[in-house]
Short mmCIF file of C-alpha atoms and ligand atoms in Angstrom, two decimals:
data_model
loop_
_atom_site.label_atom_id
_atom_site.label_comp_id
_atom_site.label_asym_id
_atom_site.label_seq_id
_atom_site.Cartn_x
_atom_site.Cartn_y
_atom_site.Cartn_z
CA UNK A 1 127.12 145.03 98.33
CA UNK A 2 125.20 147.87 97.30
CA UNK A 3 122.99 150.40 99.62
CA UNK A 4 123.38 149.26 102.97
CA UNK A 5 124.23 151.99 103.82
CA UNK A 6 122.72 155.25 102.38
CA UNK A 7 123.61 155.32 98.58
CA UNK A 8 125.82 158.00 97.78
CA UNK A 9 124.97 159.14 94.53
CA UNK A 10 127.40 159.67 91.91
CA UNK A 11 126.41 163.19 90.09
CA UNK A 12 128.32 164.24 87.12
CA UNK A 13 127.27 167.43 85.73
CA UNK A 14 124.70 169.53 87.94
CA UNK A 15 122.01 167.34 88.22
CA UNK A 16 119.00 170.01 88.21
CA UNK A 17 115.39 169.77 88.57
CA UNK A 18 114.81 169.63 85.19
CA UNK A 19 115.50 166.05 84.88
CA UNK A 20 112.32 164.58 85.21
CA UNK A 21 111.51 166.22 81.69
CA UNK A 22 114.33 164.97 79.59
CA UNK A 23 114.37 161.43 78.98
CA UNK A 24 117.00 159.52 77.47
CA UNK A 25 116.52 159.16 73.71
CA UNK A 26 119.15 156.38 74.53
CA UNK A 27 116.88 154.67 76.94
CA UNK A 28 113.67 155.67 75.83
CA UNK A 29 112.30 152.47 74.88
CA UNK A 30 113.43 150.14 77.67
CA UNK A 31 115.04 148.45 76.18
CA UNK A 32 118.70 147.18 77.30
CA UNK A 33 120.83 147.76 74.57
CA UNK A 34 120.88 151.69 73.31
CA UNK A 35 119.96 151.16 69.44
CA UNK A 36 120.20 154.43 67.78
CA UNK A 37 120.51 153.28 64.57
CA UNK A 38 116.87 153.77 63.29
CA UNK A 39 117.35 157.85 64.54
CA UNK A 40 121.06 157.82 62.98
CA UNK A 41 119.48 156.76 59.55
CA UNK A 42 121.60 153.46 59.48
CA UNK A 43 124.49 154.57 60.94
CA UNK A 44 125.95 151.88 63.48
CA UNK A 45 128.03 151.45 66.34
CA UNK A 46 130.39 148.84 66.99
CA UNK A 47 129.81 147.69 70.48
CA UNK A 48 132.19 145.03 71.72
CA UNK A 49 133.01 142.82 74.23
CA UNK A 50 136.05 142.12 73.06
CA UNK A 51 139.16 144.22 71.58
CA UNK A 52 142.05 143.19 69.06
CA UNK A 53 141.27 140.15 68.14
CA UNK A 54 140.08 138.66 71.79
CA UNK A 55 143.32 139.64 73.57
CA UNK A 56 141.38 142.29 75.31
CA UNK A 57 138.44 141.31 77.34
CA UNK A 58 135.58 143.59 78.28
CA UNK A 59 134.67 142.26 81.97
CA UNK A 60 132.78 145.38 82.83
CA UNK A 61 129.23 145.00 82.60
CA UNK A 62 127.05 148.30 80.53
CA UNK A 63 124.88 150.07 82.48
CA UNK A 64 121.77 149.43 81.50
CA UNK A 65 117.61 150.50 82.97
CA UNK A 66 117.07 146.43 84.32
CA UNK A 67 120.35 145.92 85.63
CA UNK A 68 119.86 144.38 89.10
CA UNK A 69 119.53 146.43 92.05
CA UNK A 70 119.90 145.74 95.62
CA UNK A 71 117.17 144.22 97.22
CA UNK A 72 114.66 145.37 94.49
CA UNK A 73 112.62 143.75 92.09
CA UNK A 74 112.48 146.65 89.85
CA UNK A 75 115.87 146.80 88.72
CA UNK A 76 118.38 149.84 88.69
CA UNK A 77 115.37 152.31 86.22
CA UNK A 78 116.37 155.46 84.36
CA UNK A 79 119.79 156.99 85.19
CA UNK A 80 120.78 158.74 82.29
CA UNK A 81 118.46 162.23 81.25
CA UNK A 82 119.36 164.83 78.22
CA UNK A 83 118.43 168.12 79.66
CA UNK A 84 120.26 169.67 77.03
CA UNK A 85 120.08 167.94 73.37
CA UNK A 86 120.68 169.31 70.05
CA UNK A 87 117.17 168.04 68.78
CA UNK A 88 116.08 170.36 71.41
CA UNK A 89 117.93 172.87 70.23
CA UNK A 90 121.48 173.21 71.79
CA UNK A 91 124.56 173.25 70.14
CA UNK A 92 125.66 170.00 71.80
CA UNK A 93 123.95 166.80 73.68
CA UNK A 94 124.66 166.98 77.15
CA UNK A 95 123.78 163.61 79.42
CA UNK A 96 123.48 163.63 83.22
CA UNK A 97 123.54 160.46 85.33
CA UNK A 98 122.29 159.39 89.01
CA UNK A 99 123.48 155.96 89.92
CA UNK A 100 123.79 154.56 93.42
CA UNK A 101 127.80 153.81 93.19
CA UNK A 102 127.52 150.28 94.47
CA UNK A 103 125.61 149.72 90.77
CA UNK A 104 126.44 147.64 87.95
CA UNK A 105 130.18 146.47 88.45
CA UNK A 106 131.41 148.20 90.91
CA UNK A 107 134.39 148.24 93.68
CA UNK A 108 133.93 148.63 97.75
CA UNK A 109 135.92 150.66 99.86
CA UNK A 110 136.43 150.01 103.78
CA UNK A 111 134.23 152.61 104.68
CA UNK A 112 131.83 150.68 103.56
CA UNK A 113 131.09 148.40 106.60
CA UNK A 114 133.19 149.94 108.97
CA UNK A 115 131.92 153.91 110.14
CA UNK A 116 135.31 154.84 111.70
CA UNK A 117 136.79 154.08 108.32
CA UNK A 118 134.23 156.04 106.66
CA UNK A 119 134.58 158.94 108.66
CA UNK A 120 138.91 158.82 108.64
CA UNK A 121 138.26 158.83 104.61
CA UNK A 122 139.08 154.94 103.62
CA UNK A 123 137.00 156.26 100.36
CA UNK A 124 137.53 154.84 96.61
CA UNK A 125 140.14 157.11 95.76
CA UNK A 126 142.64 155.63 98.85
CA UNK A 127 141.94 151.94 96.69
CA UNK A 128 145.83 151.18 95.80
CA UNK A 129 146.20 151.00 91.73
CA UNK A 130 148.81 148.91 92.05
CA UNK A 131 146.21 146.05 93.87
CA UNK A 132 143.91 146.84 91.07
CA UNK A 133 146.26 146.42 88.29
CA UNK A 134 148.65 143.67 87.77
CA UNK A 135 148.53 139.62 87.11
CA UNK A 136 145.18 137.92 88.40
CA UNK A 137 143.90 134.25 88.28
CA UNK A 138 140.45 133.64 87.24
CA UNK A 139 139.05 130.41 88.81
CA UNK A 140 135.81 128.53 88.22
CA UNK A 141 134.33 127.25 92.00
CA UNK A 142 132.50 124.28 92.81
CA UNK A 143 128.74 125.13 91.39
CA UNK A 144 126.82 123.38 94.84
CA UNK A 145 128.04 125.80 97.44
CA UNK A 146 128.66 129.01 98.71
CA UNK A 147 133.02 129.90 98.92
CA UNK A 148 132.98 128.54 102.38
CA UNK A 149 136.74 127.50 104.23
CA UNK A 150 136.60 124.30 102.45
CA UNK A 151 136.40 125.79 99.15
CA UNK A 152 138.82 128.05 99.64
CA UNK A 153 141.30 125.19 100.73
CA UNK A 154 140.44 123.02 97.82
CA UNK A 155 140.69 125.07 95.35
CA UNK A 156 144.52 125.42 95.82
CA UNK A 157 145.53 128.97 94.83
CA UNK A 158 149.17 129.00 95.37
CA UNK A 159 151.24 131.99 97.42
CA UNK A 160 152.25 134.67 95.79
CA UNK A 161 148.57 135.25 93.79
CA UNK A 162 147.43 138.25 94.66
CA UNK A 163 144.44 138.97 92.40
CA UNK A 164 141.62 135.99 92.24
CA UNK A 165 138.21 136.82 90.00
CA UNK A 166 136.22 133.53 90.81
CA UNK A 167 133.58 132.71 88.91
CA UNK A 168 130.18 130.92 90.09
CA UNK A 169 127.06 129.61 89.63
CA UNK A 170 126.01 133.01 88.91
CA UNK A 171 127.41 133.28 85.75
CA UNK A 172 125.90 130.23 84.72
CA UNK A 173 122.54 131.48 86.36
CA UNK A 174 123.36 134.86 84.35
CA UNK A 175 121.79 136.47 87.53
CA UNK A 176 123.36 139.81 86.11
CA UNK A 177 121.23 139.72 83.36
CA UNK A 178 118.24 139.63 85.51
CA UNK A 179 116.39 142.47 86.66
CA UNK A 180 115.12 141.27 89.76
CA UNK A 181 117.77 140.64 92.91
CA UNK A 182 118.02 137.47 93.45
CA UNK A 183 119.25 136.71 97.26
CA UNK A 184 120.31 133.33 96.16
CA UNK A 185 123.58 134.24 94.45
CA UNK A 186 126.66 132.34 95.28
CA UNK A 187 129.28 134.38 97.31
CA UNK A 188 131.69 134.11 100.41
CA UNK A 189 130.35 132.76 104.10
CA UNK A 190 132.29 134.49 106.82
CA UNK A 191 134.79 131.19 106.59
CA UNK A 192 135.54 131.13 103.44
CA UNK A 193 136.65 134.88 103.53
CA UNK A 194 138.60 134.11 107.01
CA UNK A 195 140.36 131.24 105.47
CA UNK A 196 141.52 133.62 102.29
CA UNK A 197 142.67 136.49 104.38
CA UNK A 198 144.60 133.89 106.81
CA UNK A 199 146.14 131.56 103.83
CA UNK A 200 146.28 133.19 100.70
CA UNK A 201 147.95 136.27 99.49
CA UNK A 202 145.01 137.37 97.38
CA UNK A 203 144.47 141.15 98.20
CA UNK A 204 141.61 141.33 95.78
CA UNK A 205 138.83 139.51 94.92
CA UNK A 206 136.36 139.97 91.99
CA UNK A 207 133.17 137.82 92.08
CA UNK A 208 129.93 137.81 89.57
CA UNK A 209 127.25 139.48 91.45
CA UNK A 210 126.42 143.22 93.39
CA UNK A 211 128.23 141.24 96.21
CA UNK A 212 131.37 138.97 97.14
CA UNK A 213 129.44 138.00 101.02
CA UNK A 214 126.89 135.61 100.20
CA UNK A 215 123.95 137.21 101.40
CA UNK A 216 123.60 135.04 104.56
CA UNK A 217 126.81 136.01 105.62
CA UNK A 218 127.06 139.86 104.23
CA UNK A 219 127.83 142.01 106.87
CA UNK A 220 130.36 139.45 108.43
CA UNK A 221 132.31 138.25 105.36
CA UNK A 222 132.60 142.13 104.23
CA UNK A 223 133.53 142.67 107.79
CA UNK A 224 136.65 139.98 107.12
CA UNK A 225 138.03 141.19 104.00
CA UNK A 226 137.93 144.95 104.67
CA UNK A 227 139.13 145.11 108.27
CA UNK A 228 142.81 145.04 107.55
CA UNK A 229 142.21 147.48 104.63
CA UNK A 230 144.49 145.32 102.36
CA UNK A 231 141.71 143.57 100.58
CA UNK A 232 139.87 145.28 97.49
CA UNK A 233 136.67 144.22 96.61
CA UNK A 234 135.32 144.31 92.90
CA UNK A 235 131.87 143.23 92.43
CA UNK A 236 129.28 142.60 89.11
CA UNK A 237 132.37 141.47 87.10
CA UNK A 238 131.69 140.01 83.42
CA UNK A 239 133.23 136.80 83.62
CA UNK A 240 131.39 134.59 80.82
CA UNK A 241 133.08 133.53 77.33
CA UNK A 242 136.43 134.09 79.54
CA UNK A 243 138.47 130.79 80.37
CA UNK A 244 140.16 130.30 82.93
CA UNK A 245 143.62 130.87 83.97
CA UNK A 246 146.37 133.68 84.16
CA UNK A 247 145.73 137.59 82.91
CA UNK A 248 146.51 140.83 83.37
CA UNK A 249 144.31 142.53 85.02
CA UNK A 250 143.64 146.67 84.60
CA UNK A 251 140.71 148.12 86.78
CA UNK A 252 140.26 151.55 87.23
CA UNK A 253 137.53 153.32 89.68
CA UNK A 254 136.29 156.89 89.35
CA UNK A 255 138.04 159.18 91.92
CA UNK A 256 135.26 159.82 94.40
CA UNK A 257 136.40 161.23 97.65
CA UNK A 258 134.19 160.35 100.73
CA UNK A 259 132.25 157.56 98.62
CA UNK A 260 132.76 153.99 99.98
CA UNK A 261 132.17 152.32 96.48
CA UNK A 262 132.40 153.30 92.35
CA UNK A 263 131.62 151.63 89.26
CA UNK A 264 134.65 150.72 87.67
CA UNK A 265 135.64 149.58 84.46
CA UNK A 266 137.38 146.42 84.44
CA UNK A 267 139.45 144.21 81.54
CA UNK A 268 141.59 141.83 81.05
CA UNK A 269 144.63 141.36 78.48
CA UNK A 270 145.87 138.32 77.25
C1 NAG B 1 121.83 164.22 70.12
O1 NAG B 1 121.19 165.04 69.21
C2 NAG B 1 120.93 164.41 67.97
C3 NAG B 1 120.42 165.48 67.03
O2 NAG B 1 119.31 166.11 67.58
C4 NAG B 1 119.93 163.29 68.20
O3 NAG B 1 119.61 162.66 66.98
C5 NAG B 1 120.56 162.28 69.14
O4 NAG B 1 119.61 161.31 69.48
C6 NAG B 1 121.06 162.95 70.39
N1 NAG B 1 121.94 162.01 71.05
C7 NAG B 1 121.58 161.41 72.16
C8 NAG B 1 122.56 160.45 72.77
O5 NAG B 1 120.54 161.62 72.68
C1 NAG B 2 112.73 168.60 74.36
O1 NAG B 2 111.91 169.52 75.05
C2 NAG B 2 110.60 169.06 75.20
C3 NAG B 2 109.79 170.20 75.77
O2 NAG B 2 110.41 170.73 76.92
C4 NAG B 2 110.58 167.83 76.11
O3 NAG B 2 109.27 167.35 76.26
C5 NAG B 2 111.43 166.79 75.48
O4 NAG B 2 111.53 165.67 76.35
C6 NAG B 2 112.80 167.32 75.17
N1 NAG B 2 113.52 166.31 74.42
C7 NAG B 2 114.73 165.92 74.76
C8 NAG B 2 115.36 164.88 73.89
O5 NAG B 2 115.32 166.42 75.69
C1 NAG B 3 124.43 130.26 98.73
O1 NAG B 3 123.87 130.96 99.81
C2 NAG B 3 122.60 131.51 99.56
C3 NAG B 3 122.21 132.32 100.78
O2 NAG B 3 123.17 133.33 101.02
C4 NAG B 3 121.62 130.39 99.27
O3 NAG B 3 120.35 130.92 98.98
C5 NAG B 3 122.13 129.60 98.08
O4 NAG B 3 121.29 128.51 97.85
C6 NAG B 3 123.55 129.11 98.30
N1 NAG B 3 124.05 128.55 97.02
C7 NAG B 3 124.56 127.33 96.92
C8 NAG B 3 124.99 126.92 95.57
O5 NAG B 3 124.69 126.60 97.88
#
């Protein structure tokens, strides 16, 4: 869930004043995909969503200008400036970003729905590696509801899986793909997420929009899975042209003290 509370915003380099003068040549047109070939005279990157042959699978989705973003029609806009670029004179291109961290695909922390957490430091970088990496089940759910209780029970995800990505409607819907938030998207009631944390041994769950708690039920279904501070949350996964079943799982967040959510870069292996 992205910006409930005040977005924290992820700075890498000093972001100075001078951004609003250096756009990015990258991002210059709008468009989505960053096509610098007609600049690099021909020259052509291979961008991939998939590595060795398909045995690797890129479930992280690029951060692109009309990316979704909470609760706004506009979509996530410029994030990336070039205050210092070689056609410009410096020896090197230099990017700097602004992103709200609950942006693109992205992982929640306790801290963000609980304030005591927040303030003990239940930030990204206390999210346990070893939840975040390791086997995990991707499941396809019944396309006419929300992942209520009775979902969750018929859906039969034995003991002993600890890592469940399930995939929805909104894959099909490619909501991700759409720049304007959409509060229809499929995602846990307050049930469903009860009836996980109560039966299953699933300690995280990845889902395929900005938010795992349908957004009837988002404060209470977040409130579920992040209370015990067992449960990791990873959001705005990739999950089409993947088929179901068993993988191994590698997610990695950035290390940002005091920040209750990161993008993160997620794949799976064969
Ligand atoms: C970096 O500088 C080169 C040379 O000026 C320019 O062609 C290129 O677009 C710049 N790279 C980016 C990512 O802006
Ligand atoms: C280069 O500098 C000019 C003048 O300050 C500015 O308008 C332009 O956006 C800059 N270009 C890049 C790629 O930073
Ligand atoms: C899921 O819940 C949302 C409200 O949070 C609702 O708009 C949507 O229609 C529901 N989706 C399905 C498939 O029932």
């Amino acid at each position: 869930m992205a910006s409930i509370t005040v977005p924290i915003l992820l700075l890498l380099q000093t972001l100075t004043l001078t951004l609003a003068s250096s756009a990015h040549p990258a991002y210059d047109s709008g468009a989505a995909s960053c096509d610098l070939s007609a600049a690099a005279g021909g020259l052509r990157p291979d961008r991939r969503e998939e590595y060795d042959g398909g045995r690797i699978l890129d479930i992280t989705h690029f951060y692109h200008r009309d990316m979704p973003s909470w609760e706004s029609d506009e979509g996530v806009g410029q994030f990336l400036w070039l205050p210092k670029s070689m056609k410009n004179g410096s020896l090197a291109n230099n990017s700097e970003m602004r992103l709200p961290t609950h942006t693109g695909t992205h992982v929640d922390a306790p801290g963000h729905v609980f304030q005591h957490y927040f303030e003990a430091g239940f930030d990204v970088d206390t999210l346990d590696l070893h939840v975040l990496n390791g086997p995990a089940l991707l499941v396809d759910v019944p396309r006419d509801k929300n992942i209520t209780a009775e979902v969750m029970e018929s859906l039969h995800i034995p003991r002993g899986v600890r890592r469940v990505l399930f995939r929805t409607l909104n894959t099909d819907r490619k909501l991700m793909w759409k720049k304007e938030f959409d509060t229809s998207y499929v995602g846990f009631m307050k049930d469903g997420a009860q009836w996980l944390v109560d039966n299953t041994d699933i300690k995280l769950v990845g889902i395929d929009y900005l938010s795992v708690a349908a957004f009837d039920d988002l404060i209470p279904s977040h409130l579920v899975f992040l209370e015990g501070r067992e449960t990791i949350l990873v959001e705005a996964l990739k999950l089409e042209n993947v088929a179901p079943g068993i993988y191994s799982l590698h997610c990695l967040p950035l290390r940002l003290r005091g920040a209750e959510g990161s993008p993160i870069r997620c794949i799976l292996i064969k």
